[in-house]
Short mmCIF file of C-alpha atoms and ligand atoms in Angstrom, two decimals:
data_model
loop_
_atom_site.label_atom_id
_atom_site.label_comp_id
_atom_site.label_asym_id
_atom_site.label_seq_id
_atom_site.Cartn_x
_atom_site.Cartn_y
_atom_site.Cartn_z
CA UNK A 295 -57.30 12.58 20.75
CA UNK A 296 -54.81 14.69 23.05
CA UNK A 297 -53.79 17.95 20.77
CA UNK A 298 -50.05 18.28 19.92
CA UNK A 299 -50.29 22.05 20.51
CA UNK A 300 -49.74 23.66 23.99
CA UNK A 301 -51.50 26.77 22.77
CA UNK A 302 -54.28 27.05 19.68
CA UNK A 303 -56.46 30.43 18.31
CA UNK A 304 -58.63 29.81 16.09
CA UNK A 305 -59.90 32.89 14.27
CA UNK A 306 -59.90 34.96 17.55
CA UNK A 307 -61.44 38.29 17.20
CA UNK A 308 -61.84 40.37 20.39
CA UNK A 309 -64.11 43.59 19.57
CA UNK A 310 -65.00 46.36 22.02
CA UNK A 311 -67.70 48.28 22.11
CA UNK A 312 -70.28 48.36 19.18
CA UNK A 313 -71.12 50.07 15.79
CA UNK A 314 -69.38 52.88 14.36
CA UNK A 315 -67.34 53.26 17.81
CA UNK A 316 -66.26 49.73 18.04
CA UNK A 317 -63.05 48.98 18.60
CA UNK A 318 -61.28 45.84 17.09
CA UNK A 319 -58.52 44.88 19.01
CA UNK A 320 -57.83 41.86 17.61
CA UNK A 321 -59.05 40.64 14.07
CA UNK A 322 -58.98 37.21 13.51
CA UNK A 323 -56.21 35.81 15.42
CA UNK A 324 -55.17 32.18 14.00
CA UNK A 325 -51.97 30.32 15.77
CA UNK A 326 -50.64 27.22 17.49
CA UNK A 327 -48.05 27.10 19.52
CA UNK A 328 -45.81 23.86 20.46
CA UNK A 329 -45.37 22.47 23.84
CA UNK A 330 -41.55 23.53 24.94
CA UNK A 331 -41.41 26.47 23.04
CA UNK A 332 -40.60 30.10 24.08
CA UNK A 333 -42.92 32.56 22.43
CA UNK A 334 -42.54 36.47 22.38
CA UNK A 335 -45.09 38.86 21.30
CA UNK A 336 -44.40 42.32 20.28
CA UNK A 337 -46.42 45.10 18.58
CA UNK A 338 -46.76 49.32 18.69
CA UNK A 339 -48.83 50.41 21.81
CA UNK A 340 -52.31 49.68 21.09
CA UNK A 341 -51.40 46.90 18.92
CA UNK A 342 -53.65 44.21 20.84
CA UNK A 343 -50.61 42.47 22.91
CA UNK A 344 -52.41 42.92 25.79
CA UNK A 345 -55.84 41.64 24.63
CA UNK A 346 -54.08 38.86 22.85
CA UNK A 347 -52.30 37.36 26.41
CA UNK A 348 -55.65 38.43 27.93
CA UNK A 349 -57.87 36.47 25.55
CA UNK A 350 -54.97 33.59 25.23
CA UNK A 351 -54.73 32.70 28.99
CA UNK A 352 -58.82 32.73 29.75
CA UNK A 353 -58.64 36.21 31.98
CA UNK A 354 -61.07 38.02 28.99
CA UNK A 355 -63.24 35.97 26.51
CA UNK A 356 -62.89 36.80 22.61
CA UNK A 357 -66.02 37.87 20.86
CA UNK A 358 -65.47 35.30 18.09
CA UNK A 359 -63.67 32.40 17.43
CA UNK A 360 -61.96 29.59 19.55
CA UNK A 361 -58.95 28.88 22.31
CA UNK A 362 -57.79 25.37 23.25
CA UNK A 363 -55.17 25.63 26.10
CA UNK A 364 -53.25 21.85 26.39
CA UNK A 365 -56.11 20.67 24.25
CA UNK A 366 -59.19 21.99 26.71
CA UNK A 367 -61.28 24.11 24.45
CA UNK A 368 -61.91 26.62 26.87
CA UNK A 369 -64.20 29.01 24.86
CA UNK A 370 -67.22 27.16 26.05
CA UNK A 371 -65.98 27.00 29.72
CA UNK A 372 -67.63 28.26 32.90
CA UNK A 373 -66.27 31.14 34.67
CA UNK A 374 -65.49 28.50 37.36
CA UNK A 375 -64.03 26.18 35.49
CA UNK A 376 -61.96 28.29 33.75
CA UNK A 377 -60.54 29.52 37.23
CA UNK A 378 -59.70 26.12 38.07
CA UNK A 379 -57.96 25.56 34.68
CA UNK A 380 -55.48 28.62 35.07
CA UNK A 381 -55.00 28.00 38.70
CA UNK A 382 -53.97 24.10 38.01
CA UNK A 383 -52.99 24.24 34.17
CA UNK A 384 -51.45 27.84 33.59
CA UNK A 385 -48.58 29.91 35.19
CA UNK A 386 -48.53 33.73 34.64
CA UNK A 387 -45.55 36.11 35.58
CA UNK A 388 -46.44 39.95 35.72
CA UNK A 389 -44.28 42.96 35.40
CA UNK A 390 -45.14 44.15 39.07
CA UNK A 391 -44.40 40.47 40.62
CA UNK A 392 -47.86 40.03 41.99
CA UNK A 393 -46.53 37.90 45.21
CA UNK A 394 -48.56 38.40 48.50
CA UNK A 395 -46.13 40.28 51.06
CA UNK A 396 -47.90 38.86 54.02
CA UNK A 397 -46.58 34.92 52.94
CA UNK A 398 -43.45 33.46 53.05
CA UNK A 399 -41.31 33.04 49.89
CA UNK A 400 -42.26 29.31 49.79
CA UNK A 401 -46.50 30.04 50.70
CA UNK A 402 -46.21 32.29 48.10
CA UNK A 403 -44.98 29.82 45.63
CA UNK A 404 -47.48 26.96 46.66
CA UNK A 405 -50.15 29.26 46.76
CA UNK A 406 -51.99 27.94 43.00
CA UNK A 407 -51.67 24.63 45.22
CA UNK A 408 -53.61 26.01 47.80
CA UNK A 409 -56.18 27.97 45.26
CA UNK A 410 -56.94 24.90 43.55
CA UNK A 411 -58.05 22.96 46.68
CA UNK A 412 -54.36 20.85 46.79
CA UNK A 413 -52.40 19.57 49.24
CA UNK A 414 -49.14 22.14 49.07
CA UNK A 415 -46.75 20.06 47.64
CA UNK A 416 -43.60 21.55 50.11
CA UNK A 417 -40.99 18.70 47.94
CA UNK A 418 -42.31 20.57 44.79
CA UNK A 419 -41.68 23.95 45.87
CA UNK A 420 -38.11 23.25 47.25
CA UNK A 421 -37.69 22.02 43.50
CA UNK A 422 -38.99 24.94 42.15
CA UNK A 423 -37.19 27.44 44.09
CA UNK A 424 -33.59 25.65 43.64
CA UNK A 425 -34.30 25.78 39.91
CA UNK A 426 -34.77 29.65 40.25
CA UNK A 427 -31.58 29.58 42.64
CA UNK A 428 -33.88 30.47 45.97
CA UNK A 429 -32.92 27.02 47.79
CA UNK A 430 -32.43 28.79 50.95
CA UNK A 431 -35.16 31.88 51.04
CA UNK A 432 -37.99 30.04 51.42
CA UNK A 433 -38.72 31.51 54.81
CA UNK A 434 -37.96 35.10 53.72
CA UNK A 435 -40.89 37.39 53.10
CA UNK A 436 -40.84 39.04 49.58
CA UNK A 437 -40.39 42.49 51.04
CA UNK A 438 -37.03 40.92 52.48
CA UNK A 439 -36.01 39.75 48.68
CA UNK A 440 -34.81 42.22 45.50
CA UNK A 441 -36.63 42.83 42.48
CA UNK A 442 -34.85 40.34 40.71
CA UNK A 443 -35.36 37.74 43.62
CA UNK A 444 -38.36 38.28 43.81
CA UNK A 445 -39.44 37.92 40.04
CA UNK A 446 -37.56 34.45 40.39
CA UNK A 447 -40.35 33.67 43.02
CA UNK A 448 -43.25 34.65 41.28
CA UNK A 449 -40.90 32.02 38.38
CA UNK A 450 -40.77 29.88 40.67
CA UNK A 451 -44.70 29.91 41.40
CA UNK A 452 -45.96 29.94 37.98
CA UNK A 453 -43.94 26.74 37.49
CA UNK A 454 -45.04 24.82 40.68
CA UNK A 455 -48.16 22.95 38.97
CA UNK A 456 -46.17 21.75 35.80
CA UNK A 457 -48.51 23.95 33.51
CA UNK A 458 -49.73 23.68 30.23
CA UNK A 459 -48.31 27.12 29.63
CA UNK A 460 -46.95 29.94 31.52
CA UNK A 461 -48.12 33.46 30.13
CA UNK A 462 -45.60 36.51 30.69
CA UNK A 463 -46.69 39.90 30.62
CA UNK A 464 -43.07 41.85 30.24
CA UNK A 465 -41.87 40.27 33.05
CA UNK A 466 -38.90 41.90 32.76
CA UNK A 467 -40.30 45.80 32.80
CA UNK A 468 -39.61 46.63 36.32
CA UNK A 469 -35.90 44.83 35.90
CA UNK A 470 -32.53 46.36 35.55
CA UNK A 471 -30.52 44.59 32.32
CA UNK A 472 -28.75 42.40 34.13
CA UNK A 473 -31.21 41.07 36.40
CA UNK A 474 -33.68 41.16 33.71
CA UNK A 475 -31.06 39.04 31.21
CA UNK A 476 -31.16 36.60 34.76
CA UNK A 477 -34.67 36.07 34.10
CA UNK A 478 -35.02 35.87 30.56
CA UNK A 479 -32.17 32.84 31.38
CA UNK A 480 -34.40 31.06 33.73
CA UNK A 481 -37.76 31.35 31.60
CA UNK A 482 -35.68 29.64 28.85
CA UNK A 483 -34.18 27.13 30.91
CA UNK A 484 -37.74 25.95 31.73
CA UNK A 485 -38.30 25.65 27.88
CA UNK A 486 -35.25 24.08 27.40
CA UNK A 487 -34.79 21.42 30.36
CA UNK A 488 -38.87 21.59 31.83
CA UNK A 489 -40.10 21.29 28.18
CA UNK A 490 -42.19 24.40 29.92
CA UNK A 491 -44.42 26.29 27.19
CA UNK A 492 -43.82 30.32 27.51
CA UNK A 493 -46.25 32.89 25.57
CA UNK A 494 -44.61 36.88 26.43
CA UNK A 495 -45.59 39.54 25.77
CA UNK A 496 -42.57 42.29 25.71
CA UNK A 497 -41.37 45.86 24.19
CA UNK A 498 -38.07 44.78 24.87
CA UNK A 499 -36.06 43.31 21.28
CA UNK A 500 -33.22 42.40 23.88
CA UNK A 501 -35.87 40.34 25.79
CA UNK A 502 -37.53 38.61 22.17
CA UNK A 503 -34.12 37.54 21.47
CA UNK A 504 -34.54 34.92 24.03
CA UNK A 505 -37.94 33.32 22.23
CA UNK A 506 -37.76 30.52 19.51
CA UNK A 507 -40.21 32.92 17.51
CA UNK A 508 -41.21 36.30 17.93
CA UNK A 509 -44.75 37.24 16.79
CA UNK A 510 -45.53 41.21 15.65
CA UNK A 511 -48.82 42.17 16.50
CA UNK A 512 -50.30 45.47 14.53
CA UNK A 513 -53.59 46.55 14.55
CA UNK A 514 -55.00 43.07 15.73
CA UNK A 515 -53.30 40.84 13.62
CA UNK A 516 -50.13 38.94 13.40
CA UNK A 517 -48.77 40.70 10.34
CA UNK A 518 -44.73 38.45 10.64
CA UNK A 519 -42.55 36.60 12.41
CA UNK A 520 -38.76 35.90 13.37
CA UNK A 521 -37.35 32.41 14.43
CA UNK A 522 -34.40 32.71 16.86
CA UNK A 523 -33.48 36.08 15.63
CA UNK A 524 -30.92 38.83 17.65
CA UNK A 525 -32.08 41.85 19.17
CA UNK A 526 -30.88 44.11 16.41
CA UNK A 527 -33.06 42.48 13.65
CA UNK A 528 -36.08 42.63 15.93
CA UNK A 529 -35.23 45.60 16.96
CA UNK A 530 -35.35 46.91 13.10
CA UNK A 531 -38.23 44.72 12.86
CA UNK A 532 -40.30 46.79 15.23
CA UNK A 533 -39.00 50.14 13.77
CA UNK A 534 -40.70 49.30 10.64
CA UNK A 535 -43.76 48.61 12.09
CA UNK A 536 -44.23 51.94 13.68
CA UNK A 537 -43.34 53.72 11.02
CA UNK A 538 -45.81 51.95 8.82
CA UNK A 539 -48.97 53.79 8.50
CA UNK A 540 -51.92 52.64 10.33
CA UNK A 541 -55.60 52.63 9.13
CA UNK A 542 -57.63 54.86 10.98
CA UNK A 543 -60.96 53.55 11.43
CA UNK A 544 -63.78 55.34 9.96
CA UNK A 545 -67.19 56.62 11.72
CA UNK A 546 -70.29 55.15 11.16
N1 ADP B 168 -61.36 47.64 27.91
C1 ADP B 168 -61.24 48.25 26.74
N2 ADP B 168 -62.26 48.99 26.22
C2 ADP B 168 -62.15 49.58 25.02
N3 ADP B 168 -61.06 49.51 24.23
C3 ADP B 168 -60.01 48.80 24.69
C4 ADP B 168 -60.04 48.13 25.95
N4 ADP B 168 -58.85 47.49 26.13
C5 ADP B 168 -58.12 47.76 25.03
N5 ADP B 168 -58.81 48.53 24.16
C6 ADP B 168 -58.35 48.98 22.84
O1 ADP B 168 -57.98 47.84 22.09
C7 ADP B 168 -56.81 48.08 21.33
C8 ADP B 168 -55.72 47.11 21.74
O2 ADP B 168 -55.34 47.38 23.08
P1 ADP B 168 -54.25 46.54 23.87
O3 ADP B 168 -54.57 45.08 23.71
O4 ADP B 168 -54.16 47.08 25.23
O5 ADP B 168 -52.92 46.87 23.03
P2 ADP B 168 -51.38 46.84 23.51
O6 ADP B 168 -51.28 45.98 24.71
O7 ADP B 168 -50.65 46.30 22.31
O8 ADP B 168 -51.00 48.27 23.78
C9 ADP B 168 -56.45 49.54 21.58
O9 ADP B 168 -57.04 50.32 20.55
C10 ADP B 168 -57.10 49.84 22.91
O10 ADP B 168 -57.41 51.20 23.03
MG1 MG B 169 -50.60 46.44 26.61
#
């Protein structure tokens, strides 16, 4: 039976090291996400964000527990399978755009295509890049394109293959506010006219404010949650949970 979620954790713990020194970074993670909604996740520095969209798109395996991306359990899967299922099934957008400079605006954007042992679908990515408002730079290089541009690309990219779910890791970092608002616009309009599935992770409140639901990560676990809430309350949100004591872990 197909799953109804885009994105499931089921008791996900992710544990480095061993013994006394071990470090658990994330605790027991249990969540399912909905295809066509926008997800943020925020959380102090050292919260386990990182881990968390690590573990969550297949790049690093959890030391317990169990992911199912577009209902594929992929704890289980071979390291080559699971590079076929992000190249094919998952989009990712980075904070430092991640395009190749040596391709072309459009080889760039049909490169999972190409990865995944595809025909480039050129109709696809002239879709892609109009709905990112890149019609006519297809030929440019990304050196030739602004930061802004060119985070519409890498967009543009991690939407080519229709995924399962594209994973954002602050996406908008490197952005100024304006540009960075640009983005935030188009990731939504995928949500909300691709039925695309978005997981972020952010430090940003002004960029949450664009999710459906904004998960806070501290000391790996999901300890609350805002639906469709404004920067200001998630930005108060977050102030409470670094002022909030955190355990310190004892020696062995
Ligand atoms: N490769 C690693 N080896 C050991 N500890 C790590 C490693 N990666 C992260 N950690 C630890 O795991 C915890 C969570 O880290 P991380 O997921 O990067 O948090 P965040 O992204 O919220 O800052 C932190 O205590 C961090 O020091
Ligand atoms: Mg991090």
């Amino acid at each position: 039976m197909p799953s109804d979620w885009a994105v499931e954790l089921h008791g996900v713990t992710r544990r480095y090291g061993r013994g006394g020194s071990a470090v658990h970074a994330l605790r027991g993670i249990d969540l399912t996400l909905p295809p066509g909604t926008f997800t943020a996740v925020m959380g102090p520095s050292g919260s386990g964000k990182s881990t968390f969209l690590q573990c969550a798109a297949g790049l690093d395996r959890p030391t317990a527990g169990r992911i199912v991306l577009g209902g594929t359990d992929i704890t289980g899967l071979s390291e080559n399978k699971l590079t076929a299922l992000r190249r094919t099934r998952l989009g990712f957008v980075f904070q430092a755009f991640n395009l190749l400079p040596s391709l072309t605006v459009e080889q760039n954007v049909v490169l999972p295509m190409r990865l995944a042992g595809h025909r480039p679908d050129r109709r696809r990515a002239a879709e892609v890049l109009g709905q990112v408002g890149l019609a006519d730079k297809g030929r440019r290089r990304p050196g030739q394109l602004s930061g802004g541009q060119q985070q519409r690309v890498a967009i543009a990219r991690a939407l080519v293959t229709h995924p399962d779910v594209v994973f954002a890791d602050e996406p908008t970092g490197a952005l100024d506010t304006t540009t960075a608002a640009e983005i935030l616009a188009l990731l939504r309009g995928a949500v909300d006219t691709q039925h695309a599935t978005v997981v972020m992770v952010t430090h940003d409140p002004s960029a949450a404010a664009w999710a459906d639901r904004v998960l806070f990560l501290a000391d790996g676990t999901i300890i609350d949650h805002l639906d469709r809430a404004p920067a200001d309350r998630i930005a108060a949100r977050m102030r409470d949970l670094t002022a909030r004591p955190t355990y310190t872990q004892t020696a062995a």
